[in-house]
């Protein structure tokens, strides 16, 4: 469901990474050109020798095998509120979905498998292939949520629709996140291109797919060029002022995507990197 890490040397960076058709959330402080005081602690000889330095950003990235998809219900002609999208499921192993929204417990969720009939996962009858549980959401949120696990899914594009009544939207809002965790053999690795997080300069990101079965701890995962490929990637940026914009990530010719945006404001930025692709067998990723 994501991972976070904080590195307090120089300019700290915190990542929360997710993959589905892949989504990544990153928060990076961007300093003003005048700079901000940073307290570094180390023996004097490390300052003199140059041993004290920031780690290689390519080694300080985040691995991801889950997704956090933003959702916003829209009004329908019938007076209800609704959002629909697709989930790229590339494995027949179990996957789980959880809705994070202030009024989400009152929302309905329909899941439709490829070439199958829709199932209301919140129905008491649900499906024989589905397990339902309620528990703490985590991620620092003082709340609980319902997780629905599909035990033997069909690989392919699953349709998902969320709906709520006008009364529920008025009391709980229409925005939330759909969290998806699956046992895909593929993961998404993302990292900053450098630590030049200064207002007025470009902030860059790099990403690529990797095979989770071959990855080892303590080292960046190896790029997977053989069994999966990225077909589209872009960054959805939210500036400190709340303004949103989209910047493309372009292929570099070796399976890696990279891109940057100009940080016009000092403060915290949120970058959601959306990656779509396919496996060597043509399954959506």
Steps between C-alpha positions, in 0.01 A plus 500: 500500500797724465810579696652809649853601583647823632861600452613795713835583336488830316155543351280213627274321257205274584340263252178302517502278192222306336454301180194381315489629155728657715461786732771656707462770761805705592537793736819703467576827681622767255710775655501867400803629308622675817536157660406363839724402788579128515668339802752232404662287766822308435865484611707795365721269291196393293432862404865552405534177302173534312370172644188678623272523200146418397440147373467434128131581426482188279568292813255694717184427303185314597369162384128470452250223435173664604290794388321795656258636241328836565124491440241778482131421473305696238127575500280290268168584336323273750621708796758250627878543486736267313861432393623223268843382393706192417749283688780329309531153655795309351487188719249235608623527860280675755471879502341734756322835480430748778312828481635794700241779516338695786156359414624193315326245721170616348624471139426201279778333299442291187783287362463347153755239383594463133208334319312466832206640691533791747509416871409743778784422741308659790201273449452248786499230233805637313682220322629157599843609375511809722620550857386805694670645808493821702803647671723799559598689188844596627713755314460729801122524460289457814226307325397158382403370160369195322730292282363262237723221369422317176654156546524364145466791255514486123792697360407799286321834529251506788237774509432670834216740579436688824167663576330687785176681568476877501441487876821301557701741284359802684605354836829330409628664180571355157879456503707202605761244399466144378789290626586185303757235597577206274755221478638615168852384408563854374592801709564867434823664617514879514754752624596865474746577224697725739464692826490848350166577665509878467217728389542619144686186390382173341413205725546169319375145550613170350304174494514148361339159537681213669440131574423467872598131495860588411539808720735493798502712814756776541545584132291669229297241307611407151304644209272242335533544121377153401158424649326838538509848353364845577269644234405830667620697802425843641532703820201662669643786705331685787689819588517645854228749398270211401527557124507173306678432171615205290850444361596212268761237574675388181682180418878520484525207258608237751175431689544795736265800513612840624369853521504817702292802594605850598446568869372858492409506870685408817325242719368144487406353162302182436585311181281206398674304226260296285654221293315269263649205319465141394668166555668295229172305471302818437333517842437857628731621769 
